[in-house]
Short mmCIF file of C-alpha atoms in Angstrom, two decimals:
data_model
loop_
_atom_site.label_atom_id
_atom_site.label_comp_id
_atom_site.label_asym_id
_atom_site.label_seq_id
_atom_site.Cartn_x
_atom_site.Cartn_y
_atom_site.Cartn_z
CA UNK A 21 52.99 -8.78 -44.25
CA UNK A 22 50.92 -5.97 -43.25
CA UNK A 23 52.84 -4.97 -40.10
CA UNK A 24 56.28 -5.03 -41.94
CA UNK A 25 54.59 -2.73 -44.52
CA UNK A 26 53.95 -0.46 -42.09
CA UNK A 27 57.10 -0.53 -40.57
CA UNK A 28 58.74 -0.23 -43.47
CA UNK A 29 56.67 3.26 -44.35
CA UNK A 30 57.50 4.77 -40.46
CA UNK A 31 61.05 4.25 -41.52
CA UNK A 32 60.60 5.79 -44.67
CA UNK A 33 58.79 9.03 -43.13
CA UNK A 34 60.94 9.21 -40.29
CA UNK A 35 63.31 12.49 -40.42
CA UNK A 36 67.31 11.73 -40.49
CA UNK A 37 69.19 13.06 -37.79
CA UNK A 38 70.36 15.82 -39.12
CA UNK A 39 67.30 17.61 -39.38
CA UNK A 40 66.40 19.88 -36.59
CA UNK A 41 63.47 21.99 -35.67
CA UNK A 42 63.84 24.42 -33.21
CA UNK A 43 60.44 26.19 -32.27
CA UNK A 44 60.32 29.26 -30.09
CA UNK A 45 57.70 31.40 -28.48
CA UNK A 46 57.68 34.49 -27.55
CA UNK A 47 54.87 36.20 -26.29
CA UNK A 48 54.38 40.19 -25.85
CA UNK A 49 50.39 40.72 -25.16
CA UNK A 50 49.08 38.76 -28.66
CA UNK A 51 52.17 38.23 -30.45
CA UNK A 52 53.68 34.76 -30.99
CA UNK A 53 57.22 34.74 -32.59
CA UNK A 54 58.17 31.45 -34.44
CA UNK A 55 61.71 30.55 -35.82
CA UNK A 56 62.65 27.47 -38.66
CA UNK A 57 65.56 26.20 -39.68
CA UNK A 58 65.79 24.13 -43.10
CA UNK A 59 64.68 20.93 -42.70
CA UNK A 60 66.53 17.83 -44.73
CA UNK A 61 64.58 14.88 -45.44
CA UNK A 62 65.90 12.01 -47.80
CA UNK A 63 62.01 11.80 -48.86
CA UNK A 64 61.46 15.13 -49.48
CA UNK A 65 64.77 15.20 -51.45
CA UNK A 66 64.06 16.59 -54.89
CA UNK A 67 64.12 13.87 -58.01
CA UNK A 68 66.65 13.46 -60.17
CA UNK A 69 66.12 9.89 -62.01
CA UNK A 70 66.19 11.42 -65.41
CA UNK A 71 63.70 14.49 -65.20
CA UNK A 72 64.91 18.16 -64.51
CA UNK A 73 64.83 19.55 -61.31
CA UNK A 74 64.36 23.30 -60.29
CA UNK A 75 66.58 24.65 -57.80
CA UNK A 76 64.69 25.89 -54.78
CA UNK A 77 66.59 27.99 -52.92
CA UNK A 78 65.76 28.80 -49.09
CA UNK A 79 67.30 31.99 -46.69
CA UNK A 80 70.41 30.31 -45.19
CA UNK A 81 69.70 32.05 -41.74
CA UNK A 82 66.07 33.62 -42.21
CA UNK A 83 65.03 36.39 -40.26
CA UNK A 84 62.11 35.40 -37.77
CA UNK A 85 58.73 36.45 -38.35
CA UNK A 86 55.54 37.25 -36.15
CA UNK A 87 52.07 36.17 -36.26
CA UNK A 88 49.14 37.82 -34.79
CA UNK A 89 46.56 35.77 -33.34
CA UNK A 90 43.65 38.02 -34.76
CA UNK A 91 44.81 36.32 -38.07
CA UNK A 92 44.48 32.55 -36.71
CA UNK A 93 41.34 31.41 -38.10
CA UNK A 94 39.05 30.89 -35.25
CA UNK A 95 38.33 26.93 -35.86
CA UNK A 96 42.41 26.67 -35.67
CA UNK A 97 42.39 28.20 -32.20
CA UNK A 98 42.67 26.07 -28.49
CA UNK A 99 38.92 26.16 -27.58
CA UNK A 100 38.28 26.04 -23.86
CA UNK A 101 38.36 22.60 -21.85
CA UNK A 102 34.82 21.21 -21.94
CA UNK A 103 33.13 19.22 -18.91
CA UNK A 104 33.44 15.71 -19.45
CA UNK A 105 29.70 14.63 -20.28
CA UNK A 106 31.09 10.54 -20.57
CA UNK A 107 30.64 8.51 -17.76
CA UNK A 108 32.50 5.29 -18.32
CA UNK A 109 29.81 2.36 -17.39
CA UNK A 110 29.78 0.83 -14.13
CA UNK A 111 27.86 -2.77 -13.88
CA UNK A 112 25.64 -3.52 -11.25
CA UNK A 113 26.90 -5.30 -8.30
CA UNK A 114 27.48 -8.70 -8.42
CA UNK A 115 24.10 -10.49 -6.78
CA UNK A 116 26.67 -13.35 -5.59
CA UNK A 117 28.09 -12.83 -2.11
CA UNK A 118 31.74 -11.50 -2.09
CA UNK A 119 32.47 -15.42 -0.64
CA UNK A 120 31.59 -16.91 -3.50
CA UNK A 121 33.10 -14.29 -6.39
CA UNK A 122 36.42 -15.82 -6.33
CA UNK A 123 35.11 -19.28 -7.12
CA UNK A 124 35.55 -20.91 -10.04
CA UNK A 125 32.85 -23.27 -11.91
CA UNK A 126 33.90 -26.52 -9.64
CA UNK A 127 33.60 -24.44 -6.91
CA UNK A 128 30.40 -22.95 -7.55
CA UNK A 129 29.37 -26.34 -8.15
CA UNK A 130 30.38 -27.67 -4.93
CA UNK A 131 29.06 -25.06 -3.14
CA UNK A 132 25.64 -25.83 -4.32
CA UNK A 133 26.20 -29.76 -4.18
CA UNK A 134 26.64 -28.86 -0.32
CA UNK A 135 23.99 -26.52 0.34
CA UNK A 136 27.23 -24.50 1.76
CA UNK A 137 25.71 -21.44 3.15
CA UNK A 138 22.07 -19.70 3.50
CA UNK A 139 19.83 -20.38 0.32
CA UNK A 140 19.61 -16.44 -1.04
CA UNK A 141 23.36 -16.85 -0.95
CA UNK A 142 24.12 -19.68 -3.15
CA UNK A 143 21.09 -19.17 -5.19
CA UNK A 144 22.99 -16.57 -7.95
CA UNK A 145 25.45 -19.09 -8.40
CA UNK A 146 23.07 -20.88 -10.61
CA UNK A 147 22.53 -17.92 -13.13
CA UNK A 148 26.56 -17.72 -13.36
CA UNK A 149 27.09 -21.41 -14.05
CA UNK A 150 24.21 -20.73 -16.54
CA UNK A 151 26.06 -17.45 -17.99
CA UNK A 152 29.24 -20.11 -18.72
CA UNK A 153 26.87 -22.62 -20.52
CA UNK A 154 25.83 -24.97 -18.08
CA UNK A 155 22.06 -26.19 -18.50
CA UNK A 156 19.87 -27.02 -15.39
CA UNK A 157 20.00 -31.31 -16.33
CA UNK A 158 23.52 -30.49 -15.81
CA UNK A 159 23.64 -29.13 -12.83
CA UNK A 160 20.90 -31.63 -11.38
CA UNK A 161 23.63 -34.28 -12.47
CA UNK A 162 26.18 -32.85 -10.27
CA UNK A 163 24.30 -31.06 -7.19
CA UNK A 164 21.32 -32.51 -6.86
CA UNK A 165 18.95 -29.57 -7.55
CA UNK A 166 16.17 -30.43 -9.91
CA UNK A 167 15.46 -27.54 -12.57
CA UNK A 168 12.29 -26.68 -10.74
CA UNK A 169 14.24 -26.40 -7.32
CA UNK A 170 16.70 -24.24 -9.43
CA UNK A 171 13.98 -21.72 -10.85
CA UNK A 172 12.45 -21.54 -7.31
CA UNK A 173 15.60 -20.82 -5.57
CA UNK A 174 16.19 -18.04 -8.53
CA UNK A 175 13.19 -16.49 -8.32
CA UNK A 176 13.14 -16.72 -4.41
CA UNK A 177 16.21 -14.74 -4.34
CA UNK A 178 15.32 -11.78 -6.93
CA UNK A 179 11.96 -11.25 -4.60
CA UNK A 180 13.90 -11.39 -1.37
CA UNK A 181 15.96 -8.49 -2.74
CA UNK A 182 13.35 -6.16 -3.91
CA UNK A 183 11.55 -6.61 -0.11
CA UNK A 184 15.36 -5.54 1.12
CA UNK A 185 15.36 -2.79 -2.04
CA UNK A 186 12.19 -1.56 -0.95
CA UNK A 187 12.68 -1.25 2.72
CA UNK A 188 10.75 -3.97 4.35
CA UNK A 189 11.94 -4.62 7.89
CA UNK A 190 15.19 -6.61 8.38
CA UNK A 191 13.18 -8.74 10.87
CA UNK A 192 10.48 -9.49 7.96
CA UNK A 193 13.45 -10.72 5.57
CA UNK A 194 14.80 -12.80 8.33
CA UNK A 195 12.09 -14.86 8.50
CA UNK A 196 12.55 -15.80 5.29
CA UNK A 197 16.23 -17.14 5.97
CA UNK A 198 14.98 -20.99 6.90
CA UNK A 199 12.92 -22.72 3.25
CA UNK A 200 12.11 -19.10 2.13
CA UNK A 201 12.43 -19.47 -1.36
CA UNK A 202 9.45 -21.64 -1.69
CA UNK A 203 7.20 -18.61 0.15
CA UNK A 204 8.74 -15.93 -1.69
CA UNK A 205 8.35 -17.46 -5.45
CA UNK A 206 4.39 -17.93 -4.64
CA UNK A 207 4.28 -14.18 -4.69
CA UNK A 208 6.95 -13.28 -7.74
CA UNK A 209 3.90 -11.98 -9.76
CA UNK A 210 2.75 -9.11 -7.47
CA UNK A 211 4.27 -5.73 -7.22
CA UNK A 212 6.73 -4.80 -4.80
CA UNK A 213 4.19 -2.80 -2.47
CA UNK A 214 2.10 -5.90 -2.29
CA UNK A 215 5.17 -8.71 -2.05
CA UNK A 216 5.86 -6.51 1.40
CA UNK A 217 2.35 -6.54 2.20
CA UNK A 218 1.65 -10.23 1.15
CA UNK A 219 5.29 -11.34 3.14
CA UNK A 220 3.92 -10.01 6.38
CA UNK A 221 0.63 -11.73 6.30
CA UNK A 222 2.47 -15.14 5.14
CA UNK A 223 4.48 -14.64 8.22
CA UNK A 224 1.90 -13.09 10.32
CA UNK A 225 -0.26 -16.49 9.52
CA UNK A 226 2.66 -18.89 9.40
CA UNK A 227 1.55 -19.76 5.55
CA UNK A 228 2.85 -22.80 4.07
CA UNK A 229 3.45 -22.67 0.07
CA UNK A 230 -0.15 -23.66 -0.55
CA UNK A 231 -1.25 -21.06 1.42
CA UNK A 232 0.95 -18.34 0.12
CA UNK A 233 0.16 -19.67 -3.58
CA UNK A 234 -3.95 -18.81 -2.75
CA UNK A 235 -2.90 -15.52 -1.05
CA UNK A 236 -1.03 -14.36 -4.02
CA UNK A 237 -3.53 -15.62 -6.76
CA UNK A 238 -6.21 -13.86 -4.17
CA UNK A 239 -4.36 -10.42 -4.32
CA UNK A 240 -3.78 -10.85 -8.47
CA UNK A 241 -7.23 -11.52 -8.56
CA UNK A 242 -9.10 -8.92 -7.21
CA UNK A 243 -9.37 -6.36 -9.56
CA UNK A 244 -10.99 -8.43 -11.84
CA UNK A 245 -13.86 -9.04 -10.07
CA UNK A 246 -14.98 -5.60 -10.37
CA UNK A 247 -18.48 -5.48 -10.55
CA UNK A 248 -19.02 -9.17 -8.49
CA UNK A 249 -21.36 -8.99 -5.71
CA UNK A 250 -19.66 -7.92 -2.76
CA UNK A 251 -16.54 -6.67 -4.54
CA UNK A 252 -17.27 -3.35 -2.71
CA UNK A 253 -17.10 -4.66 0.47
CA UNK A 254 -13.24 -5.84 0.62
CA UNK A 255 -10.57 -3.90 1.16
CA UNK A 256 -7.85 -4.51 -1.98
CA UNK A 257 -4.82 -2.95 0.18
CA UNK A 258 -5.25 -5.35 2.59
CA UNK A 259 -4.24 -9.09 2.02
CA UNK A 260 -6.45 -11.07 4.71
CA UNK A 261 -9.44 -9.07 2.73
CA UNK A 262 -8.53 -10.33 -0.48
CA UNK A 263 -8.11 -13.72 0.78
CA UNK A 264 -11.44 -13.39 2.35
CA UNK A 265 -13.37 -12.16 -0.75
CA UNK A 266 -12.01 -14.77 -2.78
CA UNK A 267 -13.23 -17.59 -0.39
CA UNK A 268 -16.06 -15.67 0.17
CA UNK A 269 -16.86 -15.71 -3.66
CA UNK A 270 -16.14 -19.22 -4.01
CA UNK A 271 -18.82 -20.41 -1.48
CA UNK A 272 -21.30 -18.67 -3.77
CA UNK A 273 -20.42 -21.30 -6.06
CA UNK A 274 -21.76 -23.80 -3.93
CA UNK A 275 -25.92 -24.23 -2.80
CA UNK A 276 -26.88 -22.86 0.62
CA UNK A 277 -27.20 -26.04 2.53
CA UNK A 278 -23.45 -27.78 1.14
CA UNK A 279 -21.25 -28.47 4.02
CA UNK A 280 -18.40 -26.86 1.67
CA UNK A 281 -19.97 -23.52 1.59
CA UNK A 282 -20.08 -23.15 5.31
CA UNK A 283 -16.59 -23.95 5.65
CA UNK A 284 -15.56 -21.97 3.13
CA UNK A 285 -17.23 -19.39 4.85
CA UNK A 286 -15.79 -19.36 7.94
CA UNK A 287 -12.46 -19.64 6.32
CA UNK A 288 -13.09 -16.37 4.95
CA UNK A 289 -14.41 -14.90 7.99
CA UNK A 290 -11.39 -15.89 10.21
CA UNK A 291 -9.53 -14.13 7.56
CA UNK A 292 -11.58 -11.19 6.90
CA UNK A 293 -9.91 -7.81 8.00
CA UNK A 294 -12.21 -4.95 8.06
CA UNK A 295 -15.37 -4.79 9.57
CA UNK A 296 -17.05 -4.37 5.97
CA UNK A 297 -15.99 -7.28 5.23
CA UNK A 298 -16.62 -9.64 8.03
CA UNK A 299 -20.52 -7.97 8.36
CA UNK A 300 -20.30 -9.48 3.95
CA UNK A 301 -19.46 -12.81 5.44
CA UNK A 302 -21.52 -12.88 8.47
CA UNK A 303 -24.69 -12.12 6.35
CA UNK A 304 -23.83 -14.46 4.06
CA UNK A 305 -23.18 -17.12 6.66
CA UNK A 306 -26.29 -17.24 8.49
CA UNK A 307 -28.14 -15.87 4.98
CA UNK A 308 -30.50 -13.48 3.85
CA UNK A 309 -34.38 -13.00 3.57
CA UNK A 310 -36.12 -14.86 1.11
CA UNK A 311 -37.83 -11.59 -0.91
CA UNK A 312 -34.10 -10.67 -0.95
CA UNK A 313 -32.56 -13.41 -2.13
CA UNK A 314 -35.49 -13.75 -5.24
CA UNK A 315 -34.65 -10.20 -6.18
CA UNK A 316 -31.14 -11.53 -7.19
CA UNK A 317 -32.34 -14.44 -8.98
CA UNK A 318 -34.52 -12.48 -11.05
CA UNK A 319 -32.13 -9.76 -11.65
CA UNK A 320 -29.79 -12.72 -12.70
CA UNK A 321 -32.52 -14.06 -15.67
CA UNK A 322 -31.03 -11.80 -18.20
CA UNK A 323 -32.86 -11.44 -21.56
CA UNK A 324 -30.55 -9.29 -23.29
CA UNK A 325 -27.24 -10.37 -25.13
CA UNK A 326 -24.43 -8.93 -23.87
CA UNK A 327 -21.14 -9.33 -25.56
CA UNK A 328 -17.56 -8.10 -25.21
CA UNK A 329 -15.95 -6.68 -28.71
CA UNK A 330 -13.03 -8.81 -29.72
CA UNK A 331 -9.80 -6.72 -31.32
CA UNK A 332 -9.77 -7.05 -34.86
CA UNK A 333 -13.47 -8.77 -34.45
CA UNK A 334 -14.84 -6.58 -37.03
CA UNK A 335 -12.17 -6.65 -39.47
CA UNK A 336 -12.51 -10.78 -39.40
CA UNK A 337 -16.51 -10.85 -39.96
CA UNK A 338 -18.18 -11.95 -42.67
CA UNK A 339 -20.73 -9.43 -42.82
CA UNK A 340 -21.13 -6.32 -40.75
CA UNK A 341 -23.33 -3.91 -39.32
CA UNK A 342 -23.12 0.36 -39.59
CA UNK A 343 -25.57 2.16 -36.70
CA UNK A 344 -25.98 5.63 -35.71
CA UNK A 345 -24.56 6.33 -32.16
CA UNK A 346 -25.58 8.83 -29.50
CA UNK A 347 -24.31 9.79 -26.00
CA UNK A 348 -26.28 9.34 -23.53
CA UNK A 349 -25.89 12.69 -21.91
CA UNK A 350 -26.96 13.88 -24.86
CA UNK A 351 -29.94 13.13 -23.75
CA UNK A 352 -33.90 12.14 -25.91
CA UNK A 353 -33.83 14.98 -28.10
CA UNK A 354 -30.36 13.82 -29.68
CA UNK A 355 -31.91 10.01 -29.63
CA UNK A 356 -34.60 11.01 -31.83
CA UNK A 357 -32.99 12.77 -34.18
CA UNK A 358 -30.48 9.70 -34.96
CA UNK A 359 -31.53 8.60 -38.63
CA UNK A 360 -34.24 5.72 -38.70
CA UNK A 361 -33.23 4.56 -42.13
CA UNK A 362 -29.83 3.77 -43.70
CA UNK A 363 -28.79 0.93 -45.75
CA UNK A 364 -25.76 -0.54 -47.58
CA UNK A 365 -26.03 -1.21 -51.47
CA UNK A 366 -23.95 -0.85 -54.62
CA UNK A 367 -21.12 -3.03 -55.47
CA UNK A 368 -18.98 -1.52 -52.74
CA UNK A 369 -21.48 -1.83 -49.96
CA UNK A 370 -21.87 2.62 -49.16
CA UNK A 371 -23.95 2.96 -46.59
CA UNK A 372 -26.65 5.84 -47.10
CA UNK A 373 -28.65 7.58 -44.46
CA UNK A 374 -31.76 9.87 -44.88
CA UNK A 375 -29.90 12.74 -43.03
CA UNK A 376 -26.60 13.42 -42.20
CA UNK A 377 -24.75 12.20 -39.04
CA UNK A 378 -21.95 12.95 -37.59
CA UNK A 379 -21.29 10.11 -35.44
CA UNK A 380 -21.23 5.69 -36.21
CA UNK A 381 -20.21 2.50 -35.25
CA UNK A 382 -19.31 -0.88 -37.73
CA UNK A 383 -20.37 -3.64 -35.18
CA UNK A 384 -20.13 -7.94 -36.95
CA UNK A 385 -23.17 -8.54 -38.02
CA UNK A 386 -24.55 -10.69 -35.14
CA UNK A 387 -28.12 -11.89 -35.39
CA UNK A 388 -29.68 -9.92 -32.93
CA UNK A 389 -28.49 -6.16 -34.47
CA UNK A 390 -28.73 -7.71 -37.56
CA UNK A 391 -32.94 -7.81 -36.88
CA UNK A 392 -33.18 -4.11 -36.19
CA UNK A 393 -34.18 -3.33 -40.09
CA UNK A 394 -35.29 0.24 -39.13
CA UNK A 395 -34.34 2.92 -36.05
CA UNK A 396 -31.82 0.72 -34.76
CA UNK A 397 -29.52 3.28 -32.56
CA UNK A 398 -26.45 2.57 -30.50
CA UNK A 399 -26.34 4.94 -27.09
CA UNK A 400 -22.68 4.76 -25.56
CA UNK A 401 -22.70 5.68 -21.84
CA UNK A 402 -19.50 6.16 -20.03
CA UNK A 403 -20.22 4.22 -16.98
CA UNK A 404 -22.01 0.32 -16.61
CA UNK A 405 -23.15 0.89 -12.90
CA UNK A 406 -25.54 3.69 -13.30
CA UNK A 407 -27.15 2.29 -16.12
CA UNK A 408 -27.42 -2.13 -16.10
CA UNK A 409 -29.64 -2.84 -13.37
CA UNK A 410 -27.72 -6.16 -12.75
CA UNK A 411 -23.92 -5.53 -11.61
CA UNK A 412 -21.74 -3.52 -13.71
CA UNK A 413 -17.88 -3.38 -14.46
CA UNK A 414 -16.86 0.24 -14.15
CA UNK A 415 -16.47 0.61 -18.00
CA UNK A 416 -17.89 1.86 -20.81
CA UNK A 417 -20.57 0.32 -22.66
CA UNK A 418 -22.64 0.68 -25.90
CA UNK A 419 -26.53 -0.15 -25.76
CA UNK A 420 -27.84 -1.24 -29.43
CA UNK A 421 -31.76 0.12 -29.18
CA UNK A 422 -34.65 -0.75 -31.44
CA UNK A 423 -36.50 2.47 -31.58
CA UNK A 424 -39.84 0.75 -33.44
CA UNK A 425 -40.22 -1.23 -30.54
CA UNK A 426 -40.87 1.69 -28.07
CA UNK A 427 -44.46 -0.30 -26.33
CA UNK A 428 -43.68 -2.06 -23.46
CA UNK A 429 -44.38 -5.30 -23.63
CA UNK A 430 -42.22 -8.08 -22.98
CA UNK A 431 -41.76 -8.71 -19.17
CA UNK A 432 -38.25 -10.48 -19.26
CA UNK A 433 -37.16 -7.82 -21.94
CA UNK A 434 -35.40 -4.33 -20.90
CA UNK A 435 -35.75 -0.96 -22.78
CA UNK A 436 -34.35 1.99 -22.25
CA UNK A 437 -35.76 4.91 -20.22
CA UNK A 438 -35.35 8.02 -19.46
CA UNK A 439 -35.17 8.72 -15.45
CA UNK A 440 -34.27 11.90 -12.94
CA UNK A 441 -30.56 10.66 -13.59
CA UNK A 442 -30.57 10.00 -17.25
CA UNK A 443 -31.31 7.42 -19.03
CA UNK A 444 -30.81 3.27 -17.76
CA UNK A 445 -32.11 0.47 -18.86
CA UNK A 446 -35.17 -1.04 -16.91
CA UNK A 447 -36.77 -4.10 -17.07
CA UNK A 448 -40.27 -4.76 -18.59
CA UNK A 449 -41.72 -6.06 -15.47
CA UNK A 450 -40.40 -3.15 -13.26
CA UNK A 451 -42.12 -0.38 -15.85
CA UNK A 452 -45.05 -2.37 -15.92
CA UNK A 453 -45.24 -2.20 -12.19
CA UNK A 454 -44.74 1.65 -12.61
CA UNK A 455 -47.79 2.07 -15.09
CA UNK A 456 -44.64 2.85 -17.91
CA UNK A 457 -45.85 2.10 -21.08
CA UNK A 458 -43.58 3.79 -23.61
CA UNK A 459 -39.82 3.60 -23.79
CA UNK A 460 -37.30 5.12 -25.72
CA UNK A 461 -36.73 1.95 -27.62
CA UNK A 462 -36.60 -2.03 -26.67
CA UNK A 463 -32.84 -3.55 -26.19
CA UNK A 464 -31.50 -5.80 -28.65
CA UNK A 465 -27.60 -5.92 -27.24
CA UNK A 466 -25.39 -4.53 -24.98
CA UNK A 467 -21.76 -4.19 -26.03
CA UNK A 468 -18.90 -3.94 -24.09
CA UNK A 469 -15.12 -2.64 -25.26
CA UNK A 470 -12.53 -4.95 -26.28
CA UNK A 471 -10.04 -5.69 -23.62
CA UNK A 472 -6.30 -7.06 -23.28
CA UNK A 473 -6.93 -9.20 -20.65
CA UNK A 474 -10.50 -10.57 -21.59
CA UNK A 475 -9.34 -13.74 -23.12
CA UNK A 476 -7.41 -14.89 -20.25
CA UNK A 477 -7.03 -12.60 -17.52
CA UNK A 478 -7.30 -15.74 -14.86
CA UNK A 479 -3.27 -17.14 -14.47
CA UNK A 480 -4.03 -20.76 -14.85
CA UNK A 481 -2.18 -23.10 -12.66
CA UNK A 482 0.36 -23.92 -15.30
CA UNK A 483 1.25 -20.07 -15.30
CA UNK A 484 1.61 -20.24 -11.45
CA UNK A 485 3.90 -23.51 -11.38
#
């Protein structure tokens, strides 16, 4: 076998007993002194199956000899001790109570068939029976605890230790003690700084789960409703005002005289924080003037396309569409020097321009653009708000202009104009009103960037259970 090979070869290579070595040192400043004595070895004895030897013949007692360390090569010198840069690894702590380490699988087990201690307690034992390949239908089978009760007590635990991680008060965690792990898995999808803040108004309120389900989905919520009327009004930082802007946007949803409305008005009220935001709700409680209220709905008859660019959109169309662009800070003078005519021909589809132009866009050919057959332009302006007269989104945008169609005409249309803070799009009405009658161009579409979250930035309700 392997092993009695190699024992076999450390017997070989071990020296008889007869041979000595005797080693001594003797130093004077940087001088080493080293004495040898012959050494016999049965494997080092010379051959003599048949072939001639040579005689080697050794000093019986030789003479010792000195060294100096200037003639040690340098890489066969001691070099200094070096700091230690390993650190051997060190696993986190155990999340399972000190109680409960010494337990084996059936004890783990019957610790969870009896509920035996506080639920954050017995909760990691479910993760170890699953790290020693138990599945949740078995451990329904013997404690009781559905898979969905398991996940939820879990989950409930790994939030109630970031709240103690992140310093929330030991007061607030003890009121999660008692059927917390329901409460504290409604919030698992916020950040830490808004678990605290969300745990404190669920306690502050005395939430059930339903209600700390809405307050979470209210907080995750939020910040997609930039640009929604009356975003501006809530206060994101605090809970009870993103609870309140979410009812409050929901009874928008509903006609002025429906019962629901109301209620869900004065839900949001009750819950409203600041004083922004309960003056929001007020008004829209007890409503607003008529003229007011008409100015919306006009504002809300859009005539104009407006799309959001898909990733990859372009790359999938059939047939697309190559513009000039210009920034709109760049002001008219840069708009009207944007080529009128280009087209694509040839076999390859190059696009050719009657001047040169430094700047373009490849939108999918969508009908409207596609109808601009001469001094179609695409202006790209940083911000929404200061340019849609309806509400914007805080992001950029690109405005596809026809710039043959500069006559206002067309009430319900928009064009683009040029005012004391640049240039916005106006409607046709509102120019008309202002004796405008040329623009810089009529708008065909208004673009919007792709985004990650576009397709399905709501979490539906089978995300949330």
């Amino acid at each position: 076998s392997f092993s009695t090979k190699m024992m076999m070869i450390r017997q070989c290579y071990q020296p008889s007993s007869s041979s000595s070595l005797s080693l001594s040192l003797t130093t004077h400043t940087t001088m080493l002194s080293l004495t040898a004595t012959t050494l016999k070895s049965s494997i080092f004895s010379p051959f003599t199956h048949g072939l001639s030897s040579h005689s080697i013949t050794r000093p019986v007692n030789p003479k010792p000899f000195t060294i100096n360390d200037s003639l040690i090569p340098a890489s066969s010198r001691q070099a200094p001790a070096k700091q230690q840069l390993y650190q051997p690894f060190r696993p986190p702590p155990s999340p399972i109570p000190p109680k409960f380490r010494s337990l084996d699988a059936a004890g783990k087990i019957e610790v969870l068939a009896d509920r035996m201690g506080l639920w954050f307690e017995y909760a990691p034992l479910i993760s170890s029976l699953y790290t020693e390949g138990f599945t949740p239908p078995t451990i329904e089978e013997f404690t009781g605890l559905s898979g969905v009760e398991q996940n939820r007590l879990i989950v409930g635990a790994q939030v109630r230790d970031s709240l103690v991680q992140s310093g929330a008060k030991p007061e607030l965690i003890a009121a999660f003690d008692t059927g917390g792990a329901e409460l504290l898995y409604e919030i698992r999808l916020l950040s830490t700084i808004q678990r605290v803040a969300a745990a404190e108004y669920i306690v502050d309120k005395e939430f059930d789960a339903k209600g700390a389900q809405d307050l979470a989905r209210a907080i995750k919520d939020y910040p997609h409703r930039r640009g929604d009327v009356g975003f501006g009004d809530f206060d994101y930082n605090l809970p009870g005002d993103c609870l309140s802007f979410m009812l409050y946007r929901k009874s928008r949803e509903h006609k002025s005289t429906s019962e629901l409305r109301t209620t869900l008005l004065e839900q949001a009220l009750e819950v409203a924080v600041t004083e922004k935001a309960k003056k929001a709700v007020t008004r829209e409680l007890h409503g607003e003037s008529n003229e007011e209220r008409a100015k919306e709905e006009e504002i809300k008859i859009i005539r104009v396309p407006v799309v959001r660019l898909r990733f990859g959109e372009v790359a999938g169309a059939s047939s697309v569409v190559v513009l000039p662009v210009c920034k709109a800070e760049e002001g008219e003078e840069k708009l009207n020097e944007a080529p009128m005519e280009f087209e694509a021909g040839g076999e390859f589809g190059v696009v050719e321009a009657e001047k040169e132009w430094s700047r373009w866009v490849v939108l999918p050919g969508w009908d409207p653009v596609v109808a601009v057959r001469k001094g179609g332009v695409a202006v790209s302006f940083r911000d929404d708000r200061k340019v849609l007269p309806w509400n914007g989104k805080e992001e950029a945008i690109m405005v596809v202009t026809d710039r043959e169609k500069k006559t206002v005409e067309a009430e319900d249309g928009y064009y683009l104009v040029v005012t004391e803070s640049g240039m916005k799009l106006e409607r046709g009405s509102v120019l008309k009103e202002r004796g405008v009658g040329e623009s810089l161009g009529m708008v065909v579409l208004v673009v919007r960037p792709p985004r990650d979250d576009d397709d399905d930035w709501q979490i539906n309700d089978e995300d949330w259970d």
